[in-house]
XYZ file of C-alpha atoms in Angstrom:
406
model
C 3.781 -39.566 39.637
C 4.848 -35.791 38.997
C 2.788 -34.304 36.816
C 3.682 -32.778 32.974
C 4.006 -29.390 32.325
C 3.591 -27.674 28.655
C 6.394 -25.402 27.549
C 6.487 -23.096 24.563
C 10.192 -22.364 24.025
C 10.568 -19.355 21.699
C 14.434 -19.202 19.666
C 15.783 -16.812 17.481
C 19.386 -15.903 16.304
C 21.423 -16.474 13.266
C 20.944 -19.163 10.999
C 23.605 -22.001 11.394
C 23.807 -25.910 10.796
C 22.711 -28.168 13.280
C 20.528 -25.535 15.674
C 17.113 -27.283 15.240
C 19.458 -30.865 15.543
C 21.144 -30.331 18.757
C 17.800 -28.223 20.746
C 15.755 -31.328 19.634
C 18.653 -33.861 20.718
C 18.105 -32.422 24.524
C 14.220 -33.051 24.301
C 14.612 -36.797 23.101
C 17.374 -36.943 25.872
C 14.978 -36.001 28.242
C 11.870 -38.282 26.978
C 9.779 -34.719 26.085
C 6.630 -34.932 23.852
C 6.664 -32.486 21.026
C 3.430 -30.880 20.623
C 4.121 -28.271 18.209
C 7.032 -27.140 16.116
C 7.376 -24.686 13.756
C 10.840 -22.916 12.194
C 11.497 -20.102 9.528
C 14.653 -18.725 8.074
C 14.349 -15.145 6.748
C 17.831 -13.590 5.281
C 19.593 -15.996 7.484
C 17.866 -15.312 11.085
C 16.523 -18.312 12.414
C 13.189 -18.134 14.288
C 11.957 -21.482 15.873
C 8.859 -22.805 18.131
C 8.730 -25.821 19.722
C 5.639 -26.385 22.051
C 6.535 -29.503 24.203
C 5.309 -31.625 27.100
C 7.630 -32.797 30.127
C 7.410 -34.316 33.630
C 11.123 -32.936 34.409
C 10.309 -29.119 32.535
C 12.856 -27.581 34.906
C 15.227 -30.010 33.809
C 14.836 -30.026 30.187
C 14.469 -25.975 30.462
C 18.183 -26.104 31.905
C 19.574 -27.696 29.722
C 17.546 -26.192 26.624
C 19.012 -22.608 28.057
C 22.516 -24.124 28.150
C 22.560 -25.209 24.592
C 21.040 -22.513 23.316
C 24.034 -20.291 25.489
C 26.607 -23.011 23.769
C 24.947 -21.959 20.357
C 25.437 -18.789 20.344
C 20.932 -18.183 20.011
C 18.435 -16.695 22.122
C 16.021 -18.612 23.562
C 12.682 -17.782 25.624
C 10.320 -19.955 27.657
C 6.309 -19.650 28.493
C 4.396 -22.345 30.344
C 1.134 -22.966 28.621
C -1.731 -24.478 30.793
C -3.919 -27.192 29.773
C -7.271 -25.507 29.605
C -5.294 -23.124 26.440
C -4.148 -26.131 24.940
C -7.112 -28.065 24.693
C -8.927 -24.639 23.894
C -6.042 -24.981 21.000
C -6.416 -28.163 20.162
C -10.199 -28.031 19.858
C -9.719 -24.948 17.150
C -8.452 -27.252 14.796
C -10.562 -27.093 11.873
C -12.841 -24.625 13.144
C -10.800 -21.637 11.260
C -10.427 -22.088 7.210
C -7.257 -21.431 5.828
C -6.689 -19.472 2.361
C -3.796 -18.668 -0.172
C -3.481 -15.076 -0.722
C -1.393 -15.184 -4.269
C 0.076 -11.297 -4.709
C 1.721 -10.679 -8.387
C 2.894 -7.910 -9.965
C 5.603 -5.933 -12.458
C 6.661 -4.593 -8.930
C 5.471 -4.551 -5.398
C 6.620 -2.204 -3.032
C 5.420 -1.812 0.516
C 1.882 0.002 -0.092
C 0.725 -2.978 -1.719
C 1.614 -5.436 0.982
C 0.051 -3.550 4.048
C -3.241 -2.566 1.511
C -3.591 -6.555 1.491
C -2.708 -6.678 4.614
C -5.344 -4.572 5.751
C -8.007 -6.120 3.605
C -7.245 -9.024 5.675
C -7.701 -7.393 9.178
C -11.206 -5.905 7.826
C -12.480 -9.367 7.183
C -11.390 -10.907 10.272
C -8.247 -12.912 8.842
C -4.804 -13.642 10.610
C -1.967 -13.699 8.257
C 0.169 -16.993 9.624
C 2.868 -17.045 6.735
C 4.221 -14.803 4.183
C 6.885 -16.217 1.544
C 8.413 -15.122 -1.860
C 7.740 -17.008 -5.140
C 9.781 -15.064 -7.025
C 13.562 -14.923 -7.025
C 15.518 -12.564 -4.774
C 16.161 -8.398 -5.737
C 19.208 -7.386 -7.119
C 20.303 -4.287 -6.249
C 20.728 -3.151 -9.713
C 17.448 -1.821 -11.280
C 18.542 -2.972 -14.463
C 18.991 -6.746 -13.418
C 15.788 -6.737 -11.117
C 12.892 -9.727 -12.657
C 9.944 -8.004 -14.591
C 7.703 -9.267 -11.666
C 7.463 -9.736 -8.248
C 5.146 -11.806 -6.151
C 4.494 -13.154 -2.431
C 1.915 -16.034 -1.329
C 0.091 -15.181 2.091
C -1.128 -17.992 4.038
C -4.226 -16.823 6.349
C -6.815 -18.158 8.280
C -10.029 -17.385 10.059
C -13.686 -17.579 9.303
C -14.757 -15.503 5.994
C -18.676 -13.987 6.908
C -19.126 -12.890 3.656
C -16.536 -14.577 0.496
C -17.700 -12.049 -1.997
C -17.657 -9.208 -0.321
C -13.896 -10.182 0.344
C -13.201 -11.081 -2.903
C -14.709 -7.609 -3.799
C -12.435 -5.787 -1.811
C -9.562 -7.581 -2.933
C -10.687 -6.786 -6.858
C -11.622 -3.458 -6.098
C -7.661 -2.800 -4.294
C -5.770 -4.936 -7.100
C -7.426 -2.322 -9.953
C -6.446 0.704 -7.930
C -2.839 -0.432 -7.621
C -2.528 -2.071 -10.853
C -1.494 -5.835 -9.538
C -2.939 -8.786 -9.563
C -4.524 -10.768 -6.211
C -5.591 -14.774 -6.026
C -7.897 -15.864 -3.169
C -8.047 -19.331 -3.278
C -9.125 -21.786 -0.455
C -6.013 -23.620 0.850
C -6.632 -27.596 0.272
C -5.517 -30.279 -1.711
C -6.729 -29.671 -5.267
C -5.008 -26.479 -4.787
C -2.198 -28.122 -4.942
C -3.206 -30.701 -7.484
C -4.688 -29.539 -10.740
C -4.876 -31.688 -13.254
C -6.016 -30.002 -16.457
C -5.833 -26.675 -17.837
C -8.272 -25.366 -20.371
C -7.343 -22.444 -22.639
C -9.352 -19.980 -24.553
C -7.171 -18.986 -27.549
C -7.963 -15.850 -29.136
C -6.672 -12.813 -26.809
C -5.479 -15.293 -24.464
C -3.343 -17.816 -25.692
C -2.551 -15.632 -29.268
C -2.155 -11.826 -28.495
C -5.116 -11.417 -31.682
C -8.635 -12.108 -32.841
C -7.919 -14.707 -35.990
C -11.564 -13.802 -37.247
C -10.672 -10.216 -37.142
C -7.063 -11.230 -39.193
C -9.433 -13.097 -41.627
C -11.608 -10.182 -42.096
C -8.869 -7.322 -42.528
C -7.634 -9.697 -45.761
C -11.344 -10.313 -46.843
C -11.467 -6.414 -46.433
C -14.226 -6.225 -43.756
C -12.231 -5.822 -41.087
C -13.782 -2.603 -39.079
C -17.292 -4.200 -39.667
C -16.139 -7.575 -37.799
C -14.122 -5.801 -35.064
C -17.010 -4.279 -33.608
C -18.995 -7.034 -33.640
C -15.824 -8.827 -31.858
C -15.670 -6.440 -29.256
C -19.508 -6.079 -28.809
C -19.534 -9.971 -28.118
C -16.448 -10.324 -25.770
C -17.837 -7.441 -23.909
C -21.532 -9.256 -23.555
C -23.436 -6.842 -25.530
C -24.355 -9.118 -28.137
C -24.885 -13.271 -28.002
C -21.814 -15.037 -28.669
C -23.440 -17.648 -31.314
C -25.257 -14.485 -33.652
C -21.992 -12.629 -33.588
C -20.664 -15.407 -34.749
C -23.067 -16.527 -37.852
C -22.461 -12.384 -38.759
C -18.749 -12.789 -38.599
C -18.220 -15.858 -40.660
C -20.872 -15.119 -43.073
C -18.729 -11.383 -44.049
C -15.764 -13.905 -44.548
C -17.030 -15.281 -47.417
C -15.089 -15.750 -50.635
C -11.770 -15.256 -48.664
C -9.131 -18.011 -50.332
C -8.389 -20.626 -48.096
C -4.377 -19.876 -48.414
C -4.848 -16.831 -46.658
C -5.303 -18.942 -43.287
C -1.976 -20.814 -43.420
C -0.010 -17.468 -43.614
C -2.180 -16.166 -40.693
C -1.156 -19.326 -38.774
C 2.071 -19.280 -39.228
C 2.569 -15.316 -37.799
C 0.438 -15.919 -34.824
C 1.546 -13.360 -32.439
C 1.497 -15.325 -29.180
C 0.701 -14.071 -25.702
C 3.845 -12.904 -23.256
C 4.977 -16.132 -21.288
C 2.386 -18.975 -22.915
C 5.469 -20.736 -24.553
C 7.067 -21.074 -20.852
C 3.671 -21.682 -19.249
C 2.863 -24.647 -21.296
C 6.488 -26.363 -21.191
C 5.997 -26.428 -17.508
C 2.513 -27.791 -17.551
C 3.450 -30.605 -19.763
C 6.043 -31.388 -17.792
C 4.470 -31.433 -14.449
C 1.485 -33.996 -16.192
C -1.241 -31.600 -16.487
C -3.491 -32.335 -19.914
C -3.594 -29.433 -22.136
C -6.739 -27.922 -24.077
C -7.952 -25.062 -25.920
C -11.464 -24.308 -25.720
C -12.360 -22.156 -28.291
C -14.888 -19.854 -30.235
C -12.500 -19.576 -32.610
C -11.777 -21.590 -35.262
C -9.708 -25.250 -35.773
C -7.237 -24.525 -38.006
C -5.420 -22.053 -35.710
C -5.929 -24.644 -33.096
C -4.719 -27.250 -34.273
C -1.860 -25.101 -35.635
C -1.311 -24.416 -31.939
C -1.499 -27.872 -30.708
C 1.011 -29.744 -33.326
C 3.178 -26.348 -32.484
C 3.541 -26.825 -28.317
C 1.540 -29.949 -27.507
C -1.795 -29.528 -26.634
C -4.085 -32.551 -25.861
C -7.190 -31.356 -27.012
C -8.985 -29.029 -29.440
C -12.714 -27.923 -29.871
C -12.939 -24.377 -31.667
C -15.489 -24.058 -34.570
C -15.167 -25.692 -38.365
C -15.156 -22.999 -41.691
C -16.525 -24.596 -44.501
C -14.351 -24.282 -47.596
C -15.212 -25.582 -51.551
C -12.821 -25.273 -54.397
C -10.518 -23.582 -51.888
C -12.219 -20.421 -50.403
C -14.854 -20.236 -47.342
C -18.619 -20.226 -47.890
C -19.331 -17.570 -45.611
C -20.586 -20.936 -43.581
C -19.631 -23.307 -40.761
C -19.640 -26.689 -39.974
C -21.318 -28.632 -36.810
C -21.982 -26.934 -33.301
C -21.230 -23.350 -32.675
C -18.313 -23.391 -29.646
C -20.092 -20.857 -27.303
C -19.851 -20.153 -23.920
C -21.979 -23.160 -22.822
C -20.418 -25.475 -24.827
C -17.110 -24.761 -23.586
C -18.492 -25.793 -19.832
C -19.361 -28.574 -21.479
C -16.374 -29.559 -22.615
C -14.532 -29.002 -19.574
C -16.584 -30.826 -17.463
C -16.462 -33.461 -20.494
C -12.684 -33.847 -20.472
C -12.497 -33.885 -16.977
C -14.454 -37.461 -16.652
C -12.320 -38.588 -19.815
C -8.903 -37.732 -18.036
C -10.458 -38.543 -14.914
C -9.956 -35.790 -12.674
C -12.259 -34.370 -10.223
C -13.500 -30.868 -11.638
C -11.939 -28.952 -8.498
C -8.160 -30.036 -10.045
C -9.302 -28.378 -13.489
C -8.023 -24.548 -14.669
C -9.491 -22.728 -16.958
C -8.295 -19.405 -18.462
C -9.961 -17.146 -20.829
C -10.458 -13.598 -21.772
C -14.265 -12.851 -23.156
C -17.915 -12.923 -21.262
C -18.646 -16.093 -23.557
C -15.464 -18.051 -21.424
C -17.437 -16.922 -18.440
C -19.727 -20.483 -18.039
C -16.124 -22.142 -17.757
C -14.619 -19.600 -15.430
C -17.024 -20.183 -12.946
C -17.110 -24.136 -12.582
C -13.145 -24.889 -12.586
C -11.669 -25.316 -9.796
C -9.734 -22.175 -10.785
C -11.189 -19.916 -13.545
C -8.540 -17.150 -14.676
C -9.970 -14.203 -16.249
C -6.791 -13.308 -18.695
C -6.323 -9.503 -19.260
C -9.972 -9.695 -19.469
C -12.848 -6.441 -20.108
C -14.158 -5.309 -16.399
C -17.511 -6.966 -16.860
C -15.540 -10.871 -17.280
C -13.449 -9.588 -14.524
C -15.996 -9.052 -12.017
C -17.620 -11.761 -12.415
C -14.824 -14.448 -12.811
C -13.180 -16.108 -9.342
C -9.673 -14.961 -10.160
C -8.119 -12.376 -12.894
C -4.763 -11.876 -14.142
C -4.095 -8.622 -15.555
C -0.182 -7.261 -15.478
C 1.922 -9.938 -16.480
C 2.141 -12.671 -18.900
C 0.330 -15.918 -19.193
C 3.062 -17.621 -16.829
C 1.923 -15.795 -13.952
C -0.611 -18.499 -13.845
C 2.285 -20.514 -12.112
C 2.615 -18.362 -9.309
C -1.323 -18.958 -8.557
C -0.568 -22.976 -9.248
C 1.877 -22.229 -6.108
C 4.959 -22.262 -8.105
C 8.339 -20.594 -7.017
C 11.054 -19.587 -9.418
C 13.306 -21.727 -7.475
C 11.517 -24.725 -8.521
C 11.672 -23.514 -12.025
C 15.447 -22.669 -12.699
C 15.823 -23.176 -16.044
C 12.434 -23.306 -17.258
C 12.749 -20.042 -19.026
């Protein structure tokens, strides 16, 4: 019995129906065992790969050629021996395979061959570059107000953080945003999304609004800052804070709620989570009333934030039950994740102060949200040029899957 041969037939040419049809036709006419295939359609070129196995090769090369000739493509063959399959074959698995997420207001061609070259340096083979957002105009006036590619790559990573560095280090330089994220199914599965809300999903600090009416506001603000910055412990900011709030009338939260200014893009960002199933919760130091405010508003699932005590209609200067710190909000996440069920790899969480760090760092994507440097550096991802609904783009989204979600 003649013995099969292993052909890698390259194609390329214009796009056109029925190319990959009628080339693939001619192998099952000829009883050929695919192997391999792999096609990609850039600005209507077609470039296609088939990697098949044949006892008649000459044959079925023949009549591939003719086809192609009838089709009006190019097409190019290479016999591949058995020892470089098998070598092939047996790499399977061996190499990891990543998701390079690049977003920005623009991108222009320094910052693709800067990540391009962060790549090389660790050893990484980019397989697959594709747009998530929508295609250019011409017309700088019509062009999106961001741009961003997905790079699929794969190799062995020596050292993670010392990549991750690099990439950190390069998206500060140039002012964009990078996502390394290992390629695999919770990637593409996450579940539920937990939310700081001051500074992230509100564009304020409601405890410094409270203190600007209670007329203590520069004395709170730097103990704010001091605490999202790490200087100072979350939970003994916090008792200083609320204690300068005393006396403030309890009226003066409604009209704070009701003029939250919130962040660029959370409006779209949540209508899309909700309707792609993901639970919804905000995790927060602040304070209940705002977040509850914000949940009967857009539909969150679940709040935890921290409980002002009020009598005869102003604030003791006290609070009620457990102080929502950084630890606690781990807590919670892992928490919610056994009540909804969901392995803690499918869990996001997004926040923009050191005290959202503990939740950062055990979701199976933390987001550090236009965060200080010291959160940034030491969260797994950071988003710091557009608006909260660049989040999508890391979830894998693609404008085209969103037409009409504005």
């Amino acid at each position: 019995m003649k013995e099969s041969e292993i052909i890698l037939a390259s194609l390329s040419g214009e796009d056109k129906p029925g190319v990959t049809a009628a080339l693939t036709a001619v192998l099952a006419d000829h009883n050929a065992n695919i192997l391999d295939i792999g096609q990609a359609n850039i600005h209507h070129s077609l470039s296609l790969a088939i990697m098949f196995e044949a006892t008649n090769a000459g044959d079925v090369i023949k009549d591939l050629l003719f086809k192609a000739t009838e089709l009006g493509v190019v097409i190019r063959f290479s016999p591949i021996s058995k020892d470089d399959y098998m070598r092939w074959v047996n790499l399977q698995g061996t190499k990891n395979r990543y998701i390079v997420t690049v977003l920005g207001r623009v991108l222009d061609p320094s910052h693709i061959s800067a990540v391009a070259q962060v790549s090389q340096k660790h050893k990484l083979n980019i397989e697959k570059i594709i747009r998530l957002t929508g295609r250019v105009p011409l017309a700088a006036s019509e062009r999106p107000s961001r741009s961003c590619i997905e790079l699929s790559i794969r190799g062995t990573v020596d050292d993670v953080d010392a990549l991750k560095h690099d990439f950190m280090k390069l998206a500060d330089d140039m002012g964009i945003d990078i996502a390394f994220q290992v390629e695999n199914m919770y990637r593409r599965m996450r579940r539920l999304v937990c939310f700081d809300m001051d500074s992230t999903l509100i564009q304020t600090e409601v405890i410094d609004e409270l203190a600007e009416r209670a007329g203590v506001g520069d004395e709170v603000k730097a103990i704010t800052e001091a605490a999202m910055r790490g200087e100072i412990d979350f939970s003994e900011s916090f008792k200083k804070r609320v204690s300068l709030l005393k006396g403030l009338d309890e009226s003066v939260m409604q009209d704070i709620a009701e003029n939250l200014p919130v962040t660029e893009g959370m409006t779209r960002l949540i209508r899309i989570l909700k309707k792609s199933g993901c639970k919804l919760a905000i995790l927060s130091g602040g304070f209940t009333y705002f977040g509850n405010y914000l949940k009967d508003k857009y539909g969150f699932d679940y709040v935890y934030a921290n409980e002002l005590e009020i009598e005869d209609g102003k604030l003791t200067g006290n609070y009620v039950g457990d102080i929502v710190d950084g630890k606690r909000k781990a807590e919670l996440l892992r928490l919610l994740a056994q009540v909804e069920k969901v392995d803690i790899r499918q869990t996001v969480a997004v926040g923009d102060g050191a005290n959202d760090l503990p939740m950062l760092n055990i979701a199976g994507l933390g987001i550090a949200f236009h965060a200080k440097p010291k959160v940034k550096a030491n969260a797994k991802q950071s988003l710091s040029n557009v608006g909260l609904d660049g989040i999508l783009y890391f979830l894998g989204y693609r404008d085209s899957m969103l037409e009409g979600e504005k």
